[in-house]
Amino acid sequence: MGGVSRGHQGPEMFRGYSFTITCSTQPQYPRGSFLLTFTGSNRTQTQPAVNHSAAFLFPAADDSHQGNYSCVYENYVFSHNFSSESDLLSLTVTDHLVQPDISLTDSMGGVSRGHQGPEMFRGYSFTITCSTQPQYPGGSFLLTFTGSNRTQTQPAVNHSAAFLFPAADDSHQGNYSCVYENYVFSHNFSSESDLLSLTVTDHLVQPDISLTDSMGGVSRGHQGPEVFRGYSFTITCSTQPQYPGGSFLLTFTGSNRTQTQPAVNHSAAFLFPAADDSHQGNYSCVYENYVFSHNFSSESDLLSLTVTGN
């Protein structure tokens, strides 16, 4: 049933779970019997040794089962009774619930992993899921928001609960934890997960910049692409599908010369019909978008273009 864990002093058994203590010995002599003793008590159980072992079943752990056990193997050989005792097994019966887990998912690609934890883009939906091991049936999950009285509660279905947030905003930024609560064996028990630290950000992902041509007039140099003079080329700006719309600004470093195009399918292509010396230099793409009542922009790496007559 998965009701046992390993503690510092020995096995820990969850209350109400069944468990079995097995006594065994090496095949030294046939037959014999095992006596399972409970230290500090007169309570014992005896079973014959079958294949040099015996299994003692306890249907439901409770406080009376907590303590130290040992196996005594007894056998009558060569007209004498002999016995040998095992080491002690120290068993603890506990009501403690295992620690639940907390995780964040999204279906829109709006989450990234930051240094402190997940980062969620503003306006994207996300789900925080609380889950626990199948220790007890039923129970409920309380999703808490650190430093606030804001909580949400859902029943545990298949040992988990999903909390949906339709659109991330500043109020969702902070630390979350899951508290699993259950009423078992006439007691209320609870266990809390680790913290999940969520950041809500407006930052746009960095766009990409690339150069292509359809005439075979481009080659790769040490500093970047080289285009033969007189050949046409295209610089393409693109970004991940983070937000709809927006526009791309193609900038030419050290000059006020710029070109702007709307983002179509999250990209824009800037055509240059015939390369000349004025096209040589460094280009970058700036993606701009107006979302959630704010203007945001993000710039690509530089693309260094050389125009050559060779």
Coordinates of C-alpha atoms in Angstrom, one line a residue:
M1 CA 0.0 0.0 0.0
G2 CA 3.0 2.3 0.1
G3 CA 2.4 3.2 3.7
V4 CA 6.0 2.7 4.9
S5 CA 8.9 5.2 4.8
R6 CA 12.5 5.1 6.2
G7 CA 13.1 7.3 9.2
H8 CA 16.3 7.9 11.2
Q9 CA 15.5 5.3 13.8
G10 CA 14.0 2.7 11.4
P11 CA 10.9 2.2 9.3
E12 CA 7.9 4.5 9.8
M13 CA 4.4 3.1 9.2
F14 CA 1.4 5.3 8.4
R15 CA -1.5 4.7 10.6
G16 CA -4.2 2.4 9.2
Y17 CA -1.9 0.8 6.6
S18 CA -1.2 -3.0 6.6
F19 CA 2.4 -4.2 7.0
T20 CA 4.2 -7.5 7.2
I21 CA 7.2 -8.4 9.3
T22 CA 9.2 -11.3 7.9
C23 CA 11.5 -13.5 9.9
S24 CA 14.0 -15.6 7.9
T25 CA 17.2 -17.6 8.4
Q26 CA 19.8 -19.4 6.4
P27 CA 19.0 -23.0 5.4
Q28 CA 21.0 -24.5 8.2
Y29 CA 18.5 -27.0 9.5
P30 CA 15.0 -28.1 8.3
R31 CA 11.8 -27.0 10.0
G32 CA 11.9 -25.1 13.3
S33 CA 9.7 -22.1 14.1
F34 CA 9.9 -18.3 14.4
L35 CA 8.8 -16.4 17.5
L36 CA 8.1 -12.7 16.8
T37 CA 8.6 -10.7 20.0
F38 CA 7.6 -7.2 20.9
T39 CA 10.1 -5.6 23.3
G40 CA 8.7 -4.5 26.6
S41 CA 5.6 -6.6 26.2
N42 CA 4.5 -10.2 26.7
R43 CA 2.9 -10.1 23.3
T44 CA 4.4 -12.7 20.9
Q45 CA 3.4 -14.6 17.8
T46 CA 4.7 -17.9 16.6
Q47 CA 4.7 -19.5 13.2
P48 CA 6.4 -22.6 11.8
A49 CA 9.4 -21.9 9.5
V50 CA 8.4 -22.6 5.9
N51 CA 11.3 -22.5 3.5
H52 CA 13.2 -21.1 6.4
S53 CA 11.0 -18.0 6.8
A54 CA 7.7 -16.8 8.3
A55 CA 5.6 -13.8 7.5
F56 CA 3.6 -12.0 10.3
L57 CA 0.8 -9.8 8.8
F58 CA -0.6 -6.8 10.6
P59 CA -3.8 -5.6 8.8
A60 CA -3.9 -2.0 10.1
A61 CA -1.1 -0.1 11.9
D62 CA -2.0 1.7 15.1
D63 CA -0.3 3.0 18.2
S64 CA -0.1 -0.4 19.8
H65 CA 2.2 -1.6 17.0
Q66 CA 4.9 1.0 17.7
G67 CA 8.0 -0.3 19.3
N68 CA 10.9 -2.8 18.9
Y69 CA 10.5 -6.2 17.3
S70 CA 12.8 -9.2 17.1
C71 CA 12.7 -12.6 15.5
V72 CA 13.7 -15.7 17.5
Y73 CA 14.4 -18.8 15.5
E74 CA 13.9 -22.0 17.5
N75 CA 14.7 -25.6 16.5
Y76 CA 15.1 -29.0 18.1
V77 CA 18.1 -30.7 16.7
F78 CA 20.4 -33.4 18.0
S79 CA 18.1 -33.9 21.0
H80 CA 18.5 -30.3 22.1
N81 CA 16.5 -27.1 21.8
F82 CA 18.4 -24.3 20.2
S83 CA 17.4 -20.7 19.6
S84 CA 18.9 -17.5 18.0
E85 CA 17.6 -14.0 18.1
S86 CA 17.7 -11.3 15.3
D87 CA 18.7 -7.7 15.7
L88 CA 15.9 -5.3 16.8
L89 CA 13.6 -3.7 14.3
S90 CA 12.3 -0.3 15.6
L91 CA 8.9 0.6 14.1
T92 CA 7.3 4.0 14.4
V93 CA 3.6 4.5 13.6
T94 CA 2.9 8.0 12.4
D95 CA 0.0 10.2 11.2
H96 CA 2.2 12.5 9.2
L97 CA 1.2 13.1 5.7
V98 CA 3.9 13.0 3.0
Q99 CA 4.9 16.4 1.6
P100 CA 2.8 17.5 -1.4
D101 CA 4.2 18.7 -4.7
I102 CA 3.5 22.0 -6.4
S103 CA 4.1 22.8 -10.1
L104 CA 3.2 25.4 -12.8
T105 CA 2.2 24.7 -16.4
D106 CA 0.7 26.7 -19.2
S107 CA -0.8 25.9 -22.6
M108 CA 0.2 29.0 -24.4
G109 CA 4.0 29.0 -24.2
G110 CA 4.0 32.0 -21.8
V111 CA 6.2 30.5 -19.1
S112 CA 10.0 30.5 -18.9
R113 CA 12.4 29.4 -16.2
G114 CA 14.2 32.2 -14.4
H115 CA 16.9 32.0 -11.7
Q116 CA 14.3 32.4 -8.9
G117 CA 11.6 30.1 -10.4
P118 CA 9.1 30.3 -13.3
E119 CA 8.5 33.6 -15.1
M120 CA 5.1 34.2 -16.6
F121 CA 4.3 36.6 -19.4
R122 CA 1.6 39.1 -18.5
G123 CA -1.8 38.2 -19.9
Y124 CA -1.1 34.5 -20.4
S125 CA -3.1 31.8 -18.6
F126 CA -1.3 29.4 -16.3
T127 CA -2.2 26.6 -13.9
I128 CA -0.7 25.7 -10.6
T129 CA -1.1 22.0 -9.7
C130 CA -1.0 20.5 -6.3
S131 CA -0.5 16.8 -5.9
T132 CA 0.5 14.2 -3.3
Q133 CA 1.3 10.5 -3.2
P134 CA -1.7 8.1 -2.9
Q135 CA -1.4 7.9 0.9
Y136 CA -5.1 8.3 1.9
P137 CA -8.2 8.7 -0.1
G138 CA -10.0 12.1 -0.3
G139 CA -8.8 15.2 1.3
S140 CA -8.4 18.7 -0.1
F141 CA -5.7 21.2 -1.3
L142 CA -5.4 24.7 -0.1
L143 CA -3.4 27.0 -2.4
T144 CA -1.8 29.8 -0.4
F145 CA -0.3 33.0 -1.5
T146 CA 2.6 34.1 0.8
G147 CA 2.1 37.4 2.5
S148 CA -1.6 37.5 1.7
N149 CA -4.8 36.2 3.1
R150 CA -5.8 35.1 -0.5
T151 CA -6.4 31.3 -0.6
Q152 CA -8.2 28.9 -2.9
T153 CA -9.4 25.4 -1.9
Q154 CA -10.3 22.4 -4.1
P155 CA -11.0 18.8 -3.3
A156 CA -8.3 16.3 -4.1
V157 CA -9.3 14.3 -7.2
N158 CA -7.0 11.4 -7.9
H159 CA -4.7 12.9 -5.3
S160 CA -4.3 16.3 -7.1
A161 CA -6.0 19.6 -7.8
A162 CA -5.5 22.2 -10.6
F163 CA -5.9 25.9 -10.0
L164 CA -6.4 27.9 -13.2
F165 CA -5.5 31.6 -13.6
P166 CA -6.9 32.9 -16.9
A167 CA -4.6 36.0 -17.3
A168 CA -1.4 36.7 -15.4
D169 CA -1.0 40.2 -13.9
D170 CA 1.0 41.9 -11.2
S171 CA -1.3 40.6 -8.5
H172 CA -0.2 37.0 -9.2
Q173 CA 3.5 37.6 -8.6
G174 CA 4.8 36.1 -5.4
N175 CA 5.2 32.8 -3.5
Y176 CA 2.7 30.0 -3.6
S177 CA 2.5 26.8 -1.6
C178 CA 0.1 23.8 -1.5
V179 CA -1.3 22.6 1.8
Y180 CA -2.8 19.1 1.7
E181 CA -5.5 18.5 4.4
N182 CA -7.2 15.3 5.3
Y183 CA -9.4 13.9 8.1
V184 CA -8.3 10.4 8.9
F185 CA -8.5 8.2 12.0
S186 CA -10.6 10.9 13.8
H187 CA -7.9 13.5 13.4
N188 CA -7.2 16.5 11.0
F189 CA -3.8 16.3 9.4
S190 CA -2.0 18.7 7.0
S191 CA 1.2 18.9 5.1
E192 CA 2.7 21.8 3.2
S193 CA 4.7 21.8 -0.1
D194 CA 7.9 23.8 -0.8
L195 CA 7.4 27.3 -2.1
L196 CA 6.9 28.1 -5.8
S197 CA 8.1 31.7 -6.6
L198 CA 6.4 33.2 -9.6
T199 CA 7.4 36.3 -11.4
V200 CA 5.1 38.1 -13.9
T201 CA 7.0 39.9 -16.6
D202 CA 6.3 42.1 -19.6
H203 CA 9.6 41.4 -21.3
L204 CA 9.4 40.4 -24.9
V205 CA 11.6 37.5 -26.0
Q206 CA 14.6 38.6 -28.1
P207 CA 13.9 38.6 -31.8
D208 CA 16.1 36.8 -34.4
I209 CA 17.7 38.4 -37.5
S210 CA 18.9 36.5 -40.6
L211 CA 20.0 37.2 -44.1
T212 CA 19.0 35.2 -47.2
D213 CA 19.4 35.7 -51.0
S214 CA 17.8 34.0 -54.0
M215 CA 20.7 34.6 -56.5
G216 CA 23.6 32.9 -54.8
G217 CA 25.3 36.2 -54.1
V218 CA 25.9 35.7 -50.4
S219 CA 28.8 33.9 -48.6
R220 CA 29.8 33.5 -45.0
G221 CA 32.8 35.5 -43.9
H222 CA 34.7 35.7 -40.6
Q223 CA 32.7 38.7 -39.4
G224 CA 29.4 37.6 -40.8
P225 CA 27.6 37.3 -44.2
E226 CA 29.2 38.9 -47.3
V227 CA 27.1 39.9 -50.3
F228 CA 28.4 40.5 -53.8
R229 CA 27.8 44.0 -55.1
G230 CA 24.7 44.3 -57.3
Y231 CA 23.0 41.2 -55.9
S232 CA 19.7 41.4 -54.1
F233 CA 19.4 40.2 -50.5
T234 CA 16.7 40.0 -47.8
I235 CA 17.0 40.6 -44.1
T236 CA 14.3 38.8 -42.1
C237 CA 13.3 39.7 -38.6
S238 CA 11.3 37.1 -36.6
T239 CA 10.2 36.4 -33.0
Q240 CA 8.5 33.6 -31.1
P241 CA 4.7 33.7 -31.1
Q242 CA 4.4 35.5 -27.8
Y243 CA 1.8 38.1 -28.6
P244 CA -0.2 38.8 -31.7
G245 CA 0.5 41.8 -33.9
G246 CA 3.4 44.2 -33.4
S247 CA 5.9 45.5 -35.9
F248 CA 9.6 45.2 -36.7
L249 CA 12.0 48.1 -37.0
L250 CA 15.2 47.3 -39.0
T251 CA 17.9 49.6 -37.8
F252 CA 21.3 50.4 -39.4
T253 CA 23.9 51.0 -36.8
G254 CA 25.6 54.5 -36.9
S255 CA 22.8 55.8 -39.1
N256 CA 19.3 57.2 -38.8
R257 CA 18.2 55.0 -41.6
T258 CA 15.4 52.6 -40.5
Q259 CA 12.7 50.6 -42.1
T260 CA 9.5 49.4 -40.4
Q261 CA 7.1 46.6 -41.3
P262 CA 4.2 45.0 -39.5
A263 CA 4.8 41.6 -38.1
V264 CA 3.0 39.0 -40.2
N265 CA 3.0 35.5 -38.7
H266 CA 5.6 36.9 -36.2
S267 CA 8.1 38.0 -38.9
A268 CA 8.9 40.6 -41.5
A269 CA 11.2 40.5 -44.6
F270 CA 13.2 43.5 -45.7
L271 CA 14.2 43.3 -49.4
F272 CA 17.3 45.1 -50.8
P273 CA 17.2 44.8 -54.7
A274 CA 20.9 45.5 -55.3
A275 CA 23.7 45.6 -52.8
D276 CA 26.1 48.5 -52.8
D277 CA 28.6 50.1 -50.4
S278 CA 25.8 52.0 -48.5
H279 CA 24.4 48.7 -47.3
Q280 CA 27.6 47.6 -45.6
G281 CA 27.4 47.8 -41.8
N282 CA 25.6 46.4 -38.8
Y283 CA 21.9 45.7 -38.7
S284 CA 19.5 44.8 -35.9
C285 CA 15.8 44.0 -35.6
V286 CA 13.7 45.7 -33.0
Y287 CA 10.3 44.1 -32.3
E288 CA 7.7 46.5 -30.9
N289 CA 4.3 45.7 -29.5
Y290 CA 1.5 47.5 -27.6
V291 CA 0.0 45.0 -25.1
F292 CA -1.8 45.4 -21.8
S293 CA -1.8 49.2 -22.2
H294 CA 2.0 49.4 -22.5
N295 CA 4.5 49.7 -25.3
F296 CA 7.2 47.1 -25.2
S297 CA 10.3 46.4 -27.4
S298 CA 13.1 43.9 -27.7
E299 CA 16.2 44.1 -29.9
S300 CA 18.0 41.3 -31.7
D301 CA 21.7 40.6 -31.8
L302 CA 23.7 42.5 -34.5
L303 CA 24.1 41.2 -38.0
S304 CA 27.3 42.5 -39.6
L305 CA 27.1 42.7 -43.4
T306 CA 30.0 43.2 -45.8
V307 CA 29.5 44.2 -49.4
T308 CA 32.2 42.9 -51.7
G309 CA 33.1 43.1 -55.4
N310 CA 35.0 39.8 -55.4

